[in-house]
XYZ file of C-alpha atoms in Angstrom:
422
model
C 141.956 -17.007 -143.046
C 140.648 -13.493 -141.623
C 139.029 -12.117 -144.984
C 139.062 -8.652 -145.584
C 137.948 -6.502 -148.830
C 141.010 -6.759 -150.411
C 141.988 -10.411 -150.148
C 138.137 -11.439 -150.672
C 138.024 -9.540 -154.203
C 141.631 -11.076 -155.258
C 140.779 -14.674 -154.420
C 137.059 -13.997 -156.486
C 138.987 -12.703 -159.620
C 141.570 -15.995 -159.068
C 138.259 -17.786 -159.368
C 136.882 -16.103 -162.253
C 140.096 -16.339 -164.060
C 140.785 -19.665 -163.830
C 137.076 -20.758 -164.869
C 137.730 -18.362 -168.162
C 141.221 -20.096 -168.917
C 139.954 -23.805 -168.549
C 138.274 -22.797 -171.818
C 141.078 -21.555 -173.708
C 141.272 -22.524 -177.299
C 145.058 -22.694 -177.233
C 144.755 -25.571 -174.397
C 141.608 -27.352 -175.617
C 141.596 -27.948 -179.189
C 144.377 -29.738 -179.941
C 143.425 -33.116 -177.647
C 139.871 -33.578 -179.710
C 140.971 -33.420 -183.295
C 140.042 -36.327 -185.600
C 142.167 -38.215 -187.700
C 143.927 -36.796 -190.475
C 141.865 -37.004 -193.815
C 142.907 -38.774 -196.815
C 141.026 -35.926 -199.029
C 140.685 -32.304 -198.269
C 140.312 -30.657 -195.117
C 138.001 -27.576 -195.008
C 137.499 -25.774 -191.950
C 134.530 -23.828 -191.047
C 133.295 -22.064 -187.740
C 131.048 -19.181 -186.042
C 131.102 -17.872 -182.709
C 133.247 -15.857 -180.062
C 135.840 -18.201 -179.945
C 135.875 -19.553 -183.355
C 139.011 -17.329 -184.308
C 140.866 -18.631 -181.268
C 139.766 -22.181 -182.054
C 141.284 -21.550 -185.646
C 144.441 -20.381 -184.786
C 144.646 -23.496 -182.507
C 143.673 -25.985 -185.204
C 145.945 -24.072 -187.830
C 149.004 -24.435 -185.339
C 148.475 -28.045 -184.291
C 148.093 -29.339 -188.043
C 150.848 -27.533 -189.703
C 151.661 -30.761 -191.592
C 147.993 -30.671 -193.040
C 146.708 -29.093 -196.504
C 143.950 -27.142 -194.866
C 141.966 -24.208 -195.927
C 139.066 -22.518 -194.600
C 136.952 -19.777 -193.354
C 135.126 -18.831 -189.840
C 133.162 -15.911 -188.382
C 133.833 -14.137 -185.095
C 132.462 -11.131 -183.319
C 133.893 -7.572 -184.224
C 136.968 -7.291 -181.935
C 137.561 -10.949 -181.401
C 139.533 -11.883 -184.286
C 143.345 -13.144 -184.222
C 145.572 -14.446 -187.114
C 144.752 -18.057 -187.769
C 147.337 -18.818 -190.329
C 145.826 -20.797 -193.440
C 142.436 -19.922 -192.061
C 140.353 -17.092 -193.194
C 138.600 -14.704 -190.333
C 135.690 -12.855 -190.879
C 134.146 -10.380 -188.367
C 130.276 -9.354 -188.001
C 128.085 -8.018 -185.467
C 126.733 -9.603 -182.377
C 124.086 -9.922 -180.607
C 122.159 -8.089 -183.418
C 123.524 -9.393 -187.164
C 124.738 -7.001 -189.859
C 125.604 -7.529 -193.526
C 128.697 -9.332 -192.741
C 126.804 -11.955 -190.917
C 124.976 -12.625 -194.073
C 128.168 -12.627 -196.209
C 129.718 -15.079 -193.880
C 126.944 -17.336 -194.132
C 127.284 -17.173 -197.657
C 130.804 -17.905 -197.982
C 130.832 -20.591 -195.568
C 128.168 -22.537 -197.345
C 129.796 -22.266 -200.688
C 133.113 -23.554 -198.848
C 131.661 -27.072 -197.973
C 129.715 -27.563 -201.278
C 130.717 -30.358 -203.500
C 132.827 -32.417 -201.454
C 133.347 -36.017 -201.466
C 133.128 -38.740 -198.508
C 136.949 -38.985 -198.282
C 136.803 -35.147 -197.369
C 136.618 -33.789 -193.793
C 135.066 -30.692 -192.867
C 135.948 -29.293 -189.101
C 133.508 -27.186 -187.811
C 134.732 -24.517 -184.736
C 131.276 -23.658 -183.348
C 130.845 -21.424 -179.765
C 128.523 -19.106 -178.537
C 127.590 -16.220 -180.409
C 127.386 -18.164 -183.649
C 123.407 -17.507 -184.017
C 123.954 -13.875 -184.425
C 127.430 -14.337 -186.685
C 125.983 -16.950 -189.124
C 122.803 -15.786 -190.665
C 120.887 -17.057 -193.881
C 117.333 -15.602 -193.993
C 114.855 -18.228 -194.896
C 111.880 -17.605 -197.367
C 111.416 -13.898 -198.044
C 113.203 -12.373 -195.083
C 115.798 -9.848 -195.427
C 118.658 -8.752 -193.285
C 116.468 -6.033 -191.567
C 113.800 -8.635 -190.593
C 116.404 -11.071 -189.077
C 117.800 -7.652 -187.283
C 114.380 -7.108 -185.855
C 113.505 -10.885 -184.845
C 116.878 -10.786 -182.707
C 115.786 -7.649 -181.418
C 112.537 -8.948 -180.235
C 114.048 -12.073 -178.960
C 116.837 -10.678 -176.870
C 114.389 -8.281 -175.066
C 111.814 -10.705 -174.167
C 113.205 -12.743 -171.241
C 113.261 -16.159 -173.326
C 115.782 -18.571 -172.544
C 118.578 -19.183 -175.115
C 117.320 -22.540 -175.917
C 113.779 -20.851 -176.826
C 115.411 -18.092 -178.941
C 117.582 -20.824 -181.078
C 114.336 -22.396 -181.510
C 112.916 -19.569 -183.496
C 115.808 -18.549 -185.143
C 116.337 -22.203 -186.388
C 113.107 -22.175 -188.072
C 113.866 -18.915 -189.658
C 117.298 -19.805 -191.311
C 118.881 -21.994 -194.084
C 122.098 -22.672 -192.376
C 121.054 -23.446 -188.796
C 119.627 -26.598 -187.160
C 121.938 -28.868 -189.203
C 121.674 -27.216 -192.500
C 125.244 -26.233 -192.847
C 126.324 -30.237 -191.942
C 123.569 -31.256 -195.052
C 125.363 -28.791 -197.409
C 128.606 -30.768 -196.644
C 127.409 -34.120 -197.200
C 128.669 -36.863 -198.090
C 131.948 -35.220 -196.385
C 132.585 -35.920 -192.267
C 131.590 -32.839 -190.409
C 133.814 -32.951 -186.996
C 132.181 -30.469 -184.815
C 134.329 -28.934 -181.745
C 132.236 -27.251 -179.504
C 132.655 -24.675 -176.879
C 129.486 -24.843 -175.075
C 127.732 -21.687 -173.667
C 124.326 -22.954 -173.307
C 122.641 -24.626 -170.083
C 122.849 -28.108 -170.372
C 125.478 -28.223 -173.038
C 122.847 -29.349 -176.040
C 125.003 -28.864 -179.099
C 121.893 -28.684 -181.040
C 121.616 -25.326 -179.359
C 125.292 -23.780 -179.426
C 125.211 -21.272 -182.361
C 121.514 -22.866 -182.835
C 123.434 -25.910 -184.061
C 124.348 -25.358 -187.737
C 125.984 -28.924 -188.147
C 123.651 -30.501 -185.511
C 120.576 -32.277 -186.217
C 117.354 -30.575 -184.409
C 114.495 -32.203 -182.497
C 112.540 -28.893 -182.295
C 109.860 -28.392 -184.472
C 107.937 -25.371 -186.584
C 105.359 -25.849 -183.954
C 107.546 -25.364 -181.197
C 108.951 -22.249 -182.519
C 105.019 -20.870 -183.375
C 104.536 -21.520 -179.377
C 107.358 -19.461 -178.019
C 106.587 -16.791 -180.343
C 102.912 -16.889 -179.135
C 104.124 -17.571 -175.346
C 106.368 -14.320 -175.563
C 103.836 -12.333 -177.769
C 106.804 -11.392 -179.874
C 106.047 -8.676 -182.734
C 107.724 -10.130 -185.612
C 108.020 -8.885 -189.378
C 105.537 -10.357 -191.594
C 108.165 -12.348 -193.798
C 109.242 -14.024 -190.503
C 105.406 -14.684 -189.832
C 104.791 -16.031 -193.362
C 107.568 -18.500 -192.813
C 106.654 -19.860 -189.301
C 102.839 -19.875 -190.678
C 103.925 -22.606 -193.372
C 102.681 -25.941 -193.031
C 106.543 -27.558 -193.606
C 109.470 -26.886 -191.695
C 112.563 -25.017 -193.589
C 114.847 -27.828 -191.934
C 114.878 -30.978 -194.149
C 115.716 -34.683 -193.255
C 118.208 -34.473 -195.617
C 121.380 -36.354 -194.571
C 124.575 -35.559 -192.823
C 127.426 -37.441 -191.487
C 128.397 -35.578 -188.085
C 130.724 -36.262 -185.264
C 130.141 -33.694 -182.443
C 133.060 -33.140 -179.705
C 132.602 -31.052 -176.493
C 135.689 -29.716 -175.912
C 135.120 -26.883 -173.036
C 131.694 -26.223 -171.127
C 130.178 -24.519 -168.069
C 130.855 -27.752 -165.781
C 134.692 -27.864 -166.866
C 134.610 -23.861 -165.932
C 133.308 -24.565 -162.489
C 135.516 -27.320 -161.917
C 138.432 -25.229 -162.547
C 136.969 -22.681 -160.271
C 136.375 -25.019 -157.437
C 139.946 -26.023 -157.628
C 141.248 -22.532 -156.824
C 138.756 -22.619 -153.892
C 140.571 -25.982 -152.766
C 144.125 -24.009 -153.058
C 142.812 -21.363 -151.070
C 141.620 -23.537 -148.099
C 137.685 -22.951 -148.659
C 135.216 -25.226 -148.900
C 133.007 -24.645 -152.411
C 129.592 -25.906 -153.598
C 128.470 -26.050 -157.182
C 124.882 -25.436 -157.250
C 124.598 -26.281 -160.899
C 125.874 -25.108 -164.358
C 122.529 -24.477 -165.902
C 120.803 -22.031 -163.840
C 118.362 -19.577 -165.534
C 115.717 -17.452 -165.028
C 115.182 -13.493 -164.340
C 118.499 -12.217 -163.345
C 116.992 -10.062 -160.622
C 115.172 -13.014 -159.309
C 117.994 -15.242 -159.219
C 119.820 -12.703 -157.446
C 117.302 -12.491 -154.437
C 117.403 -16.595 -154.490
C 121.298 -16.456 -153.840
C 121.005 -13.694 -151.336
C 118.969 -16.244 -149.446
C 121.252 -19.252 -149.984
C 124.276 -16.778 -148.570
C 122.398 -15.959 -145.558
C 121.421 -19.331 -144.730
C 125.385 -20.318 -144.926
C 126.275 -17.424 -142.837
C 123.552 -18.365 -140.030
C 122.804 -21.965 -140.199
C 125.393 -23.247 -141.952
C 123.533 -24.877 -144.851
C 123.980 -26.028 -147.563
C 127.510 -25.502 -146.369
C 129.426 -24.198 -143.335
C 131.339 -20.944 -143.713
C 133.741 -20.083 -144.742
C 132.854 -21.473 -148.061
C 132.490 -20.493 -152.034
C 128.847 -21.144 -153.779
C 129.510 -21.457 -157.344
C 127.188 -21.687 -160.063
C 126.837 -21.374 -163.623
C 124.204 -21.127 -166.601
C 122.637 -17.941 -168.317
C 120.043 -15.747 -166.606
C 117.941 -13.350 -168.537
C 116.459 -10.215 -168.798
C 113.174 -8.853 -169.449
C 113.173 -5.245 -171.005
C 110.189 -3.108 -171.390
C 109.731 -0.899 -174.251
C 111.452 2.379 -174.348
C 114.287 0.800 -171.838
C 117.122 3.248 -171.536
C 119.274 1.619 -168.788
C 122.824 0.055 -169.520
C 123.304 -3.253 -168.029
C 123.722 -6.939 -168.279
C 122.543 -10.201 -166.869
C 125.454 -10.491 -164.619
C 125.391 -7.150 -163.147
C 121.781 -6.809 -162.635
C 121.903 -10.338 -160.787
C 124.772 -8.858 -158.628
C 122.703 -5.577 -157.977
C 119.521 -7.437 -156.956
C 122.276 -9.693 -154.977
C 123.517 -6.885 -153.209
C 119.917 -5.306 -152.274
C 118.941 -8.829 -150.951
C 122.038 -9.241 -148.510
C 121.660 -5.529 -147.238
C 125.094 -4.920 -146.379
C 125.676 -8.448 -144.952
C 129.128 -8.785 -143.180
C 132.038 -10.864 -144.449
C 129.989 -11.613 -147.813
C 131.396 -10.770 -151.506
C 130.536 -11.874 -154.948
C 131.591 -12.081 -158.574
C 129.449 -12.599 -161.405
C 130.476 -12.482 -165.084
C 130.327 -13.641 -168.668
C 133.708 -15.552 -169.962
C 133.453 -14.131 -172.897
C 134.097 -10.884 -171.204
C 131.189 -9.132 -172.532
C 128.095 -8.627 -170.274
C 125.258 -8.061 -173.073
C 126.285 -5.399 -174.913
C 128.365 -3.755 -172.397
C 132.073 -3.255 -172.158
C 132.412 -5.251 -169.025
C 132.267 -8.941 -168.036
C 130.600 -8.158 -165.156
C 131.453 -6.674 -161.498
C 132.320 -7.474 -158.090
C 129.956 -6.605 -154.780
C 130.911 -6.525 -151.216
C 129.245 -5.467 -147.627
C 129.620 -1.713 -148.512
C 128.313 -2.010 -151.906
C 125.081 -0.493 -151.342
C 126.691 2.436 -149.058
C 129.256 3.257 -151.825
C 126.489 3.613 -154.479
C 124.438 6.128 -152.248
C 127.456 8.055 -151.979
C 127.834 8.143 -155.516
C 124.373 9.206 -155.967
C 123.135 6.051 -157.159
C 119.945 4.681 -155.964
C 120.152 0.856 -156.003
C 116.531 -0.165 -156.084
C 115.921 2.489 -158.816
C 118.763 1.361 -160.729
C 117.463 -1.995 -160.912
C 114.085 -1.109 -161.697
C 115.418 0.578 -164.631
C 117.652 -2.018 -165.598
C 120.822 0.303 -165.208
C 123.261 -1.833 -163.241
C 126.128 -1.449 -165.330
C 126.060 2.229 -164.760
C 125.690 1.685 -161.164
C 128.766 -0.642 -160.899
C 130.838 1.903 -163.121
C 129.751 4.693 -160.905
C 131.920 2.714 -157.844
C 134.354 1.525 -160.069
C 133.574 -2.267 -159.156
C 133.040 -3.372 -162.834
C 135.230 -6.377 -164.002
C 136.698 -5.556 -167.401
C 138.857 -8.318 -169.031
C 138.237 -7.093 -172.801
C 137.696 -9.828 -175.191
C 138.540 -13.371 -173.564
C 138.621 -15.320 -177.094
C 136.331 -18.179 -175.211
C 132.738 -18.481 -174.169
C 131.315 -21.199 -171.577
C 128.614 -18.812 -170.251
C 128.068 -17.046 -166.916
C 130.215 -17.923 -163.652
C 129.022 -16.642 -160.443
C 130.981 -17.182 -156.814
C 129.844 -15.969 -153.767
C 132.453 -16.267 -150.877
C 131.014 -16.201 -147.198
C 133.710 -15.200 -145.013
């Protein structure tokens, strides 16, 4: 097939859309439900996909007497029948995040061994489910989250700190439900699919320690509120070894999404190679690396011969300097860096987007680039290198109409990147 801009962009959107669809809660929840309980059934949850997961569960178990409450991001709520939906803020928590944690903890207390708790957990839950430890206030938690988000720390590192500053994360929610069994259905948005990291693992025991959290704070030179520093300075962790009865089931993940993307490539007659589902690092640096890989495919046929698609997943990061006013997310920053690295290389197009539909705090999932991206940016009055230096990638791609806008997808399996080399 001879690729042109129209056909390449259409194929990249099909690839991205297939990856998102593979994690649709309506398709994946029912197959992973446990046996129906003999006692009560309480449904809880937190994350960007939690409302859609709750709706799928309510539909699948119409014959079960259940009740519950889950929290999702503002704008991600859907009707879930008998399960109440609360909305809260992301990526920095608000008062509803605290209210949600309080009510969810209350809903699982006093249960017995014949009762069942189903926890619906997906990415974003760390901000949506907040119960400050020690003398911390909501304002303290907001400051901690803001510092972590700007630090360039990985999601695992951020969650290690969050767990030690919480009375609900790191398995504490499952401890509150004991002796009831807690079956956790997880849609993974973290590299490696470690369930203790997704939403900071409220129903999963953690292996990270107070010392781990202190090391991360020191390494990134995080300026934390005094109350948070006092919690981290304690000799004993907030996370106790109290018993819990847990069963964790991974129902959707980045690797599954990449497999769905690869199937679209096969249908298009395009060889594809998946370079990993857990790639991390500074977005602009990863963009430079992938530009080199695309050039190698184009000129040397390595690691695959063109035409082909390079697929990858994971979560890059963006380290923001103080006072930064640029608008962007990790996917648009990756793509702007990639475009600069490719420097107009013929017959190469790429898409990168967050499968939840929101790249950072912006109103787009990501963007698409092509051989003419740099030229079109300059024609629109955008200096590409300056935009990258200012972390202003969203503004750049909006100026040329190349943002990928999906709206909330009601799922979240992290970022999907695809580079089509014709």
